[in-house]
XYZ file of C-alpha atoms in Angstrom:
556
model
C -83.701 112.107 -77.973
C -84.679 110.651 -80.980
C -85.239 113.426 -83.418
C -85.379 111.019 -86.841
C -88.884 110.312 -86.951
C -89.578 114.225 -87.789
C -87.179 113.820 -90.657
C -88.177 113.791 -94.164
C -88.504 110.085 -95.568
C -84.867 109.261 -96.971
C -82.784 111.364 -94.497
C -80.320 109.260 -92.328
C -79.619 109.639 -88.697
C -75.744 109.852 -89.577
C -73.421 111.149 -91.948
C -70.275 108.893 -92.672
C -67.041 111.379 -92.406
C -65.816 112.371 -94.986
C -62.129 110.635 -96.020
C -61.070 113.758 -98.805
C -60.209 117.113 -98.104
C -62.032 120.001 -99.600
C -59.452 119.730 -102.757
C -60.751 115.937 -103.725
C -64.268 117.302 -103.196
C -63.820 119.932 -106.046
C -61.560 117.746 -108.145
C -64.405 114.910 -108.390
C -66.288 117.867 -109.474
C -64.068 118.940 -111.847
C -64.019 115.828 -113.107
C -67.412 114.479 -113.384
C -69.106 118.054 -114.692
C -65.990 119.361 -116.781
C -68.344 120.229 -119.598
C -70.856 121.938 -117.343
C -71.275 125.714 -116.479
C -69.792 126.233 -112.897
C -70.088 130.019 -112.207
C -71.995 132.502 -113.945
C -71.243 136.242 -113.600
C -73.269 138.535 -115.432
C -74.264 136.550 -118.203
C -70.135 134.997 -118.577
C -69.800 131.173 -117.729
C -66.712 129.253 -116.663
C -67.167 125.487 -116.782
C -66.008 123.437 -114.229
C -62.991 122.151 -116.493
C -62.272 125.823 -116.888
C -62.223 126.579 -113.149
C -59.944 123.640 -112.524
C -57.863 125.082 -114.799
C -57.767 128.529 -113.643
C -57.539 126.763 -109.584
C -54.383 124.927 -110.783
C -52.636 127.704 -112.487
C -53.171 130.363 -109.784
C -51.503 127.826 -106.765
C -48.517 127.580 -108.801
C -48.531 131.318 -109.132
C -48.873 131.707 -105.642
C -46.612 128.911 -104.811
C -44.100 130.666 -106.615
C -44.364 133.494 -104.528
C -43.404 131.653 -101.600
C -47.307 129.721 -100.578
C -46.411 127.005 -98.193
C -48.464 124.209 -96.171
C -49.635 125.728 -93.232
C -49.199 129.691 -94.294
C -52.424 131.570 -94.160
C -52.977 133.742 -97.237
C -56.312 136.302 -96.540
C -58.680 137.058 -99.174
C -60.607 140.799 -99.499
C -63.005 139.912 -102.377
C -66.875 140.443 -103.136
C -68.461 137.827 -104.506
C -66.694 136.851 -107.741
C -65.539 133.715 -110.079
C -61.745 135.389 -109.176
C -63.219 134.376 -105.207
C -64.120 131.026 -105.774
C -60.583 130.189 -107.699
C -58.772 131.436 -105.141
C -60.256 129.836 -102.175
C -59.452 126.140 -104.138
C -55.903 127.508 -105.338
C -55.243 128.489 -101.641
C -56.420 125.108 -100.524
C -54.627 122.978 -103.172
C -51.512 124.148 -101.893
C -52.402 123.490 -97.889
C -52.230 126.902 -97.185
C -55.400 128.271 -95.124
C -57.673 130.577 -96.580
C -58.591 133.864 -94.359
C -61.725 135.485 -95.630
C -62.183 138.882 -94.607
C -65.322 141.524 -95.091
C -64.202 143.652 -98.441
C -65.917 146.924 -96.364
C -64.563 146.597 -93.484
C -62.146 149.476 -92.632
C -58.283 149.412 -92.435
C -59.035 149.968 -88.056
C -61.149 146.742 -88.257
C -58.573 144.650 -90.476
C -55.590 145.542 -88.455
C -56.911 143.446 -85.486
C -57.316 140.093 -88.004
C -54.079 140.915 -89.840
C -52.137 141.267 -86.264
C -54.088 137.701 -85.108
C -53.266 135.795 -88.210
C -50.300 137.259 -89.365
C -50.870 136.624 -93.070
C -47.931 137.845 -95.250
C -49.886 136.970 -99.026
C -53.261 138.841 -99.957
C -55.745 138.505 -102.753
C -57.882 141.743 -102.333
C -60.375 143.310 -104.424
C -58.949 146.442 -106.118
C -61.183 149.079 -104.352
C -59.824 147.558 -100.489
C -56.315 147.739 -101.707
C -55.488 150.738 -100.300
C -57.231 149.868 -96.873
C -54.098 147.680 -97.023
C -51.355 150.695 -97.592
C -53.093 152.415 -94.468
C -51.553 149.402 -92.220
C -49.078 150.356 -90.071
C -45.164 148.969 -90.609
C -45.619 146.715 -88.098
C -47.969 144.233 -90.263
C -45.675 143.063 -92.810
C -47.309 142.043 -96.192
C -45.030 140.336 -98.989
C -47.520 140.452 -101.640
C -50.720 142.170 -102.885
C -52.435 140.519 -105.621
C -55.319 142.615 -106.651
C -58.119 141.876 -108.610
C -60.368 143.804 -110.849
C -63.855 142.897 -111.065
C -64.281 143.886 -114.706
C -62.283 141.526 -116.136
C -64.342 139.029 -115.316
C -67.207 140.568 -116.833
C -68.886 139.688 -120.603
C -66.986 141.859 -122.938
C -70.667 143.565 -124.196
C -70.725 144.475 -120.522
C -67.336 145.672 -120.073
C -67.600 147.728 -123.357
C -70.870 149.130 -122.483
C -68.934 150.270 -119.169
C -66.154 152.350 -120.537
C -68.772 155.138 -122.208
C -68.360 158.354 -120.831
C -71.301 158.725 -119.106
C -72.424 159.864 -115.482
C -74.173 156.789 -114.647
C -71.575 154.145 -116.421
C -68.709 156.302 -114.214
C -71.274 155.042 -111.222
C -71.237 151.574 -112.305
C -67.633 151.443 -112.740
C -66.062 153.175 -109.332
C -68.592 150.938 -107.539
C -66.609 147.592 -109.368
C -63.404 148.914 -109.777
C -60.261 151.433 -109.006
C -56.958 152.325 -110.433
C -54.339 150.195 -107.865
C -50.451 150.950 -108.674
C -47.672 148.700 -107.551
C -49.569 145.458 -107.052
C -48.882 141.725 -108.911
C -52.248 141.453 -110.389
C -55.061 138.581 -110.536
C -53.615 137.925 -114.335
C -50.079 137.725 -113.095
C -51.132 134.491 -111.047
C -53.307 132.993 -113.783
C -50.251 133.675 -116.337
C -48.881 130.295 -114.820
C -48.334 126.553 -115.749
C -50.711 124.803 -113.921
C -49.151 122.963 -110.810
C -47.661 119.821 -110.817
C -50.724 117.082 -110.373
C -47.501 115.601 -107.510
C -47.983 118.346 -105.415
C -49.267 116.731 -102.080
C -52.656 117.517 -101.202
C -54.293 118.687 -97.761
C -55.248 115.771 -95.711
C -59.425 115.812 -94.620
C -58.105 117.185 -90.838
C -55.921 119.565 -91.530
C -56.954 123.406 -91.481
C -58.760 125.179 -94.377
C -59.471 128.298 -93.499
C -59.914 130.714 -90.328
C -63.448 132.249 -89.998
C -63.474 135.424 -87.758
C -66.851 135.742 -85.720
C -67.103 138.822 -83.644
C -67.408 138.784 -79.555
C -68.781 140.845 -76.937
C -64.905 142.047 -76.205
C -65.176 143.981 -78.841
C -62.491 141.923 -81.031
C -63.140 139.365 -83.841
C -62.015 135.830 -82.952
C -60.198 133.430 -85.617
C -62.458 130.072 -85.625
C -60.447 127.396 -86.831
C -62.268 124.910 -89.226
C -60.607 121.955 -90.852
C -61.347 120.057 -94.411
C -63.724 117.730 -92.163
C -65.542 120.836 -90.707
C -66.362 122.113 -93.691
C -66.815 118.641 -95.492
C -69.266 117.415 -93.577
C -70.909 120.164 -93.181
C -72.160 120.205 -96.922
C -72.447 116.430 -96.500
C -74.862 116.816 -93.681
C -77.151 119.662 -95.967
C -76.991 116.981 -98.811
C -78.614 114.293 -96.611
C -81.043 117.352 -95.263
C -81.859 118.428 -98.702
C -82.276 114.721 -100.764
C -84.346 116.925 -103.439
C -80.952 118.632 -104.134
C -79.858 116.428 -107.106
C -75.730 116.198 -108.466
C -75.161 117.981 -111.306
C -78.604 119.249 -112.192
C -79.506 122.613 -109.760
C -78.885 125.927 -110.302
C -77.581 127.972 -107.045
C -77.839 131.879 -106.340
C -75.000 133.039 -104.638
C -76.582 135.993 -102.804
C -74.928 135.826 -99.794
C -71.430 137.029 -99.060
C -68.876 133.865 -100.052
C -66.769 135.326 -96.508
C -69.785 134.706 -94.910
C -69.787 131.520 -92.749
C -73.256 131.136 -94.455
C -71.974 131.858 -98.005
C -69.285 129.943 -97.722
C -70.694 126.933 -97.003
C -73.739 127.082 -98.732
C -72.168 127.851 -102.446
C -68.465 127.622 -101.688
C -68.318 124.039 -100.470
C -71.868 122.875 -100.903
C -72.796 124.027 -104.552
C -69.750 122.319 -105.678
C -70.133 118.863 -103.954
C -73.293 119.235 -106.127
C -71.911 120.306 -108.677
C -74.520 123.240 -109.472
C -74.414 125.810 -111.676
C -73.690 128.842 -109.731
C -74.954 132.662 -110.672
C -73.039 134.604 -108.811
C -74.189 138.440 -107.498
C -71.085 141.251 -105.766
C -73.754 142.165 -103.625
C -77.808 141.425 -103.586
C -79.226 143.839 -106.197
C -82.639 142.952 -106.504
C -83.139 144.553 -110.758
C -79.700 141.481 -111.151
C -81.413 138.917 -109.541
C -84.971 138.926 -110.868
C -82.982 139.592 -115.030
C -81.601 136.758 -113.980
C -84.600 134.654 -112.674
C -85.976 135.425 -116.413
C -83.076 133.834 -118.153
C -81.903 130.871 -116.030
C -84.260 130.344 -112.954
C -83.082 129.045 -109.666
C -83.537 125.704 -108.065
C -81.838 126.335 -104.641
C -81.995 129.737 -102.787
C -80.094 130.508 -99.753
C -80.196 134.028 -97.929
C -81.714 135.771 -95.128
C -85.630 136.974 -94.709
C -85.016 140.440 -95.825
C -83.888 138.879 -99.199
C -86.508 136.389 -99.696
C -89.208 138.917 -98.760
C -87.728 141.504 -101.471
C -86.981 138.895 -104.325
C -90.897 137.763 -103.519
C -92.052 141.419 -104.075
C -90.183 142.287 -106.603
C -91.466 138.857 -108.643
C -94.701 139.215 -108.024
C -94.640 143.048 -108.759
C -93.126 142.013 -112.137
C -94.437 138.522 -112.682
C -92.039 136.697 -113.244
C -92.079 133.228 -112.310
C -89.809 131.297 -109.341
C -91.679 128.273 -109.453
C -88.100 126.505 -110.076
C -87.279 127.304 -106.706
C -87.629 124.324 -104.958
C -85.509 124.605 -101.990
C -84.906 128.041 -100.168
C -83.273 127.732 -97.215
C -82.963 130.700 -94.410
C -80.243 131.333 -91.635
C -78.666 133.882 -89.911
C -81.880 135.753 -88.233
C -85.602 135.178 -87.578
C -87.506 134.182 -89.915
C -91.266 135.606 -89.914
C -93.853 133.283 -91.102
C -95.324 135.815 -93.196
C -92.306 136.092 -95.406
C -92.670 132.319 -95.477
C -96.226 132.949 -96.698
C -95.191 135.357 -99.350
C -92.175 133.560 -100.604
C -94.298 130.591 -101.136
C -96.953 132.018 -103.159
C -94.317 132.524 -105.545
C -91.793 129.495 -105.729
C -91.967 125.763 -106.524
C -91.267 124.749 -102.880
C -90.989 125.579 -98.604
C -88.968 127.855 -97.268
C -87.592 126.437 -93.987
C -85.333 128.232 -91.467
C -82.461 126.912 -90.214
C -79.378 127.647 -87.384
C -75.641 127.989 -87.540
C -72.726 129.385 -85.956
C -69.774 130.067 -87.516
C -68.169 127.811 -84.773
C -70.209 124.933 -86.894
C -69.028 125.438 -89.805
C -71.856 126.708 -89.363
C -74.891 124.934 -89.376
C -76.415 122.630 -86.983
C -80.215 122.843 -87.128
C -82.992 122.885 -89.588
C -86.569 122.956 -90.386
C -87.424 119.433 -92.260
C -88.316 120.299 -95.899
C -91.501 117.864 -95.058
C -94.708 118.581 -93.441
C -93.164 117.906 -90.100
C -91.497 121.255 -90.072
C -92.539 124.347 -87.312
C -92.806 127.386 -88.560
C -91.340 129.794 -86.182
C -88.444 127.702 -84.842
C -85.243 126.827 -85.956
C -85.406 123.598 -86.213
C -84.134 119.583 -85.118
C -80.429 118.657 -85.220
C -78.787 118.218 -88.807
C -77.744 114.020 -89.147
C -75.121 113.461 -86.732
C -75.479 116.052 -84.352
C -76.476 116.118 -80.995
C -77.807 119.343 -79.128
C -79.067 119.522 -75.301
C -80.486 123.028 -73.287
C -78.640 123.328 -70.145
C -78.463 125.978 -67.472
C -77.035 128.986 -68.414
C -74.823 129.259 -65.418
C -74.038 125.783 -65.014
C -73.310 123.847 -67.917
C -73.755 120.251 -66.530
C -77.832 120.908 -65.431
C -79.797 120.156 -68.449
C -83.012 121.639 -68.013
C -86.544 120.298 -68.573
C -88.500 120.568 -71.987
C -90.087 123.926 -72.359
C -87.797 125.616 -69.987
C -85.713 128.250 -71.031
C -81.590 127.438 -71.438
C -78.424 127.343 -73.385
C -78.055 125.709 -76.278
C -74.715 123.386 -76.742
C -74.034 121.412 -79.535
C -71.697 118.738 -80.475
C -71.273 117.236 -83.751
C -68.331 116.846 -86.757
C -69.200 120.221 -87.593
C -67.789 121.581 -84.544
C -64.760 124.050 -85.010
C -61.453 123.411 -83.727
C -60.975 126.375 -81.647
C -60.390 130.126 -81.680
C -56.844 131.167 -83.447
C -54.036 132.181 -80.739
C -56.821 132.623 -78.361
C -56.665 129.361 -75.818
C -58.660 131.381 -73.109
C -61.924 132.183 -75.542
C -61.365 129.000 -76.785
C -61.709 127.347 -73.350
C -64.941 129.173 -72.402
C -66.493 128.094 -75.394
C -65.382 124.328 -76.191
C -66.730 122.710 -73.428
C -65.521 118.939 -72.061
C -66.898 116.182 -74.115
C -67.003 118.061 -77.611
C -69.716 120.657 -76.541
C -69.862 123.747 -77.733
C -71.642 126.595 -76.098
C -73.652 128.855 -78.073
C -74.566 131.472 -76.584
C -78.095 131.493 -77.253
C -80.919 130.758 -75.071
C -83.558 128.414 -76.502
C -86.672 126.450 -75.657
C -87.683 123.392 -76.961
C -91.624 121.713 -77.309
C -92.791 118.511 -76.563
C -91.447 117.352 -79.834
C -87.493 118.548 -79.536
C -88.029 121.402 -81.804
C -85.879 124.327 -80.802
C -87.065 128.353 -80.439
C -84.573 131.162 -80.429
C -85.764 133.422 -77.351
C -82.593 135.349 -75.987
C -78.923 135.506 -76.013
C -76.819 135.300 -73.421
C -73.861 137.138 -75.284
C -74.529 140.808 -75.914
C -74.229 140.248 -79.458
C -76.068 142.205 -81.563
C -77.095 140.464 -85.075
C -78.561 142.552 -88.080
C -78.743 141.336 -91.279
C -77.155 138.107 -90.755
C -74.152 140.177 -89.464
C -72.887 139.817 -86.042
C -71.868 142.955 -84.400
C -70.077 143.634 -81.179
C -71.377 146.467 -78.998
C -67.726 146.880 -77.115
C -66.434 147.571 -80.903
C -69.108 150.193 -81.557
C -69.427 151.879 -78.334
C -64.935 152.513 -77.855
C -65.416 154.227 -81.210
C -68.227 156.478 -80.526
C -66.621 157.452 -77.162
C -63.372 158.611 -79.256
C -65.998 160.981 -80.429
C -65.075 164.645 -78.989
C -68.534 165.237 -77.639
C -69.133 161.754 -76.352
C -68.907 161.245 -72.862
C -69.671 157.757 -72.349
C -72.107 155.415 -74.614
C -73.962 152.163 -74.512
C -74.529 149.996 -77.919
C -77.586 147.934 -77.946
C -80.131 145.702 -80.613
C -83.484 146.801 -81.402
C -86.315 144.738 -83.036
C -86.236 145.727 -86.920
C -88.599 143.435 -89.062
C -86.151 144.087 -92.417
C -83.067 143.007 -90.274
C -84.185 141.743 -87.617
C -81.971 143.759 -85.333
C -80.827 147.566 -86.116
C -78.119 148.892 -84.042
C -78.459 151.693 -82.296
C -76.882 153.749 -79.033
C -77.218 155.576 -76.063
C -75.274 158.392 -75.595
C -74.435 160.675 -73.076
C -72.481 163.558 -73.691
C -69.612 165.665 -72.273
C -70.510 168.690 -70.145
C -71.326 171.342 -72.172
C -71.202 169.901 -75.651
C -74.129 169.242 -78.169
C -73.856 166.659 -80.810
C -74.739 166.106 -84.618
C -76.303 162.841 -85.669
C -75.471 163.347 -89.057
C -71.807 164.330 -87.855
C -71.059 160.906 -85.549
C -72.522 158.516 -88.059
C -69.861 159.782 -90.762
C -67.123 159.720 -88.125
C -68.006 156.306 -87.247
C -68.657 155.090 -91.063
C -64.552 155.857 -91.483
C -64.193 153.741 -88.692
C -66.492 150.902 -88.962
C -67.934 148.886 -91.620
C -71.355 150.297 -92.783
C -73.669 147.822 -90.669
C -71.777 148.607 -87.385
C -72.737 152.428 -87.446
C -75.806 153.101 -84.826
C -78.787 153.499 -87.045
C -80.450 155.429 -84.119
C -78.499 157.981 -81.486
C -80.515 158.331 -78.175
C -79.243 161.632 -76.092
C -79.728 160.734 -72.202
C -78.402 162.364 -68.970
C -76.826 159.476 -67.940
C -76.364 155.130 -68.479
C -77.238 152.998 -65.756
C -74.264 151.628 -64.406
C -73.604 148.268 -62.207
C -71.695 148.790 -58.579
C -68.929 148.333 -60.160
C -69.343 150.985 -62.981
C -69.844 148.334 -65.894
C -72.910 149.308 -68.035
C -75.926 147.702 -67.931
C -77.015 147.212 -71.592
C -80.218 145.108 -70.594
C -81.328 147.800 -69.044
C -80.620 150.605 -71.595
C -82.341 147.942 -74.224
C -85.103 148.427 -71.709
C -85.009 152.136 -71.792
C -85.165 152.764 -75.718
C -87.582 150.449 -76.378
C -89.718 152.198 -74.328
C -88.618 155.441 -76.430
C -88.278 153.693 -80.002
């Protein structure tokens, strides 16, 4: 189908591929904005000339510790300028970059660390010691940790060491005493590298992206240069309004976020924006900011949008610079559309990714053509079709429900040292099955309505109910448990479980959810615990979550 005449005027029907890696990308940035402010963190700017700088001298430091072509080296970091020079320095040298969730646990990094067997980390001070807590058998060479602080403006970092209760607060939450690690400053304490040193070619792999799965553990999804690449290409042809050089970005999202990394990693530098960068979405940073240097371009997920709209009206200031705001990851309600823009300069439009496509594939036109409510047409230069969910080759007529697969340059590579997950999903032809089940109108555009997987997504976040459900049964008093998604207009989904208990034993709400916080990251643990007699169980004994679902909502 012909999806082109819904597109705004000026977007083509294809993307040429890209012929540089991700490394050329940012050096033509570097090159073309070197007087211009790149990142700013809390009020302290690094111009682009000054990140190529700091990119170049931290891939000699880490060549020097033993960075090959090929190695993966994992980052642990918040958002952060230190994140965004070490995902380039990691590149430059060919290695691939493994981005991990800075909250996640030492249980739930022990799986990624025994898949991708990185020997080299760059973590955030405070997850350092989740790193000790590995057991000998995961072999790490070298800790670099990094210390948020330093990064800081020194007014802020002054204001930070008075010896008061709440500037103690504001410190442990950036920052903690690490012994026995290189540090960020040893790698930046570096010649630059030599200018000879070969550079990635545009197919070769730059980073693994773990995505959880309704097994219960996290697959590896391999994306090259040209993943990634054309990805951003393929939102710069969406998004024609989104001018070189001249926008202003708000990293909100997490950058180890398939989202975030995309979006301001890879995209806001083929722009060349000026990037503000928030640790974590506190809504008192981003609206100081909004006062001082407004944004053009706003990415994040409906929660967001509807607090940052509140919040600005509340305290009028003005987002009328926001001219783009694009949404992903869940639902978006059209009256958080409605709200957002009464405030800003332009639409808010919806979108839909996986991190399997690098990660997104649809979108909402930023034109009048767009449908509120759905997630979209295909990007330029990819193709989508709804087949039946149990057989792949049946496409199924317009308005019927079906699986989305989609095929495009965007389209991962496959799942790291996992040929069997890799095989259900990568279908024949370049297809890639989503998951999802979908409807489309008379027009092409595409509606979420149901997911095959069990997958439960809050907050943008995808979260296995195998994962949750093996820890709460480790639980003394747990018997047996079943992990399910709930509607939740904030998050769109909030998990919560069933639970049914041993013989005899009574149970603490209070009591689980901190045995399962030590466990799991924070927006894993159930946000509800339902006490039945028993689950319903298939013939042959598996759960049956639908049904459950089915159950609490009828309780919730």
């Amino acid at each position: 189908m012909d999806y082109t005449s819904f597109y705004q005027p000026g977007v083509p029907a294809k993307v040429d591929p890209p012929a540089e890696s991700l490394v050329e990308m940012y050096e033509t940035a570097v090159a073309q904005s070197k007087n211009r402010v790149a990142l700013n963190f809390f009020g302290r700017t690094t111009t682009y000339s000054e990140l190529g700088d700091q990119v170049s001298r931290v891939a000699e430091g880490l060549h020097r510790l033993g960075v090959n072509p090929g190695d993966r080296v994992a980052i642990i970091l918040p958002n952060c300028p230190q994140h965004v020079v070490a995902f380039y320095a990691i590149l430059r040298l060919g290695a691939i970059v493994v981005e991990h969730n800075p909250l996640y646990t030492a249980r739930e990094l022990r799986h990624m660390f025994e898949d991708h067997a990185a020997r080299i980390v760059i973590a955030w001070d405070s997850a350092v010691e989740k790193l000790r807590e590995q057991p000998h058998d995961i072999q790490l060479d070298h800790i670099i940790s990094v210390n948020l602080l330093h990064e800081l403006p020194w007014t802020k970092r002054l204001a930070l060491r008075l010896p008061l209760p709440q500037t103690r607060a504001a410190r442990k939450k950036l920052t903690t005493k690490v012994k026995h690690t290189q540090t960020w400053e040893d790698l930046l304490n570096h010649h630059p590298l030599k200018k000879t040193y070969p550079k990635p070619r545009v197919t070769d792999i730059a980073m693994i992206q773990y995505t959880s799965g309704t097994t219960g553990l996290p697959k590896g999804a391999i994306l090259t240069h040209l993943n990634l690449h054309i990805n951003a290409l393929q939102g710069a042809a969406w998004m024609p309004q989104v001018l070189t050089g001249k926008e202003v970005f708000y990293a909100i999202l997490p950058f180890f976020h398939a989202f975030g990394t995309t979006m301001f990693l890879v995209f806001g530098l083929l722009k060349q924006a000026r990037i503000h960068i928030f640790p974590t979405f506190d809504l008192a940073l981003v609206l100081a900011a909004a006062k001082k240097d407004p944004p053009t371009v706003v990415c994040a997920v409906p929660p967001i949008f509807e607090a940052i709209a509140l919040g600005a009206k509340k305290r009028r200031i003005s987002l009328k610079s926001a001219k783009i705001s694009f949404s992903g990851a869940m639902s978006l309600p059209t009256s958080t559309i409605d709200l957002w823009e009464s405030i800003a300069g332009g639409p808010l439009v919806e979108g839909y990714g996986m991190t399997e496509c690098s990660p997104v594939a649809l979108g909402n036109p930023f034109f009048t053509t767009r449908r509120p409510g759905s997630v979209g047409i295909p990007f330029p230069s990819t193709e989508i079709k709804v087949v039946d969910p149990d057989n792949p080759s049946i496409e199924v007529k317009r308005g019927e429900r079906g699986e989305l697969l989609v095929r495009g340059p965007q389209v991962f590579q496959g799942y790291w040292n996992n040929p069997e997950e890799t095989e259900k999903t990568l279908l024949p032809d370049g297809w890639i099955a989503s998951g999802d089940i979908v409807t489309q109108d008379e027009d092409g555009f595409t509606t979420i309505v149901d997911r095959k997987k069990e997958l439960i997504i809050t907050s943008g976040f995808n979260v296995a109910p195998t994962e949750v459900e093996l820890i709460l049964k480790s639980y003394p008093a747990i018997a047996d448990a079943a992990v399910v998604g709930l509607p939740n207009r904030h998050s769109g989904e909030e998990v919560v479980a069933a639970i049914q208990l041993q013989p005899g034993h009574t149970m603490n709400d209070d009591d689980v959810r901190t045995f399962c916080r030590a466990r799991l990251a924070a927006y894993k643990v159930p946000r509800k615990l339902f006490i039945v007699e028993t689950l319903p169980k298939s013939l042959l004994g598996k759960v049956l979550r639908a049904q459950v679902r089915q159950d609490l909502l009828s309780k919730a």
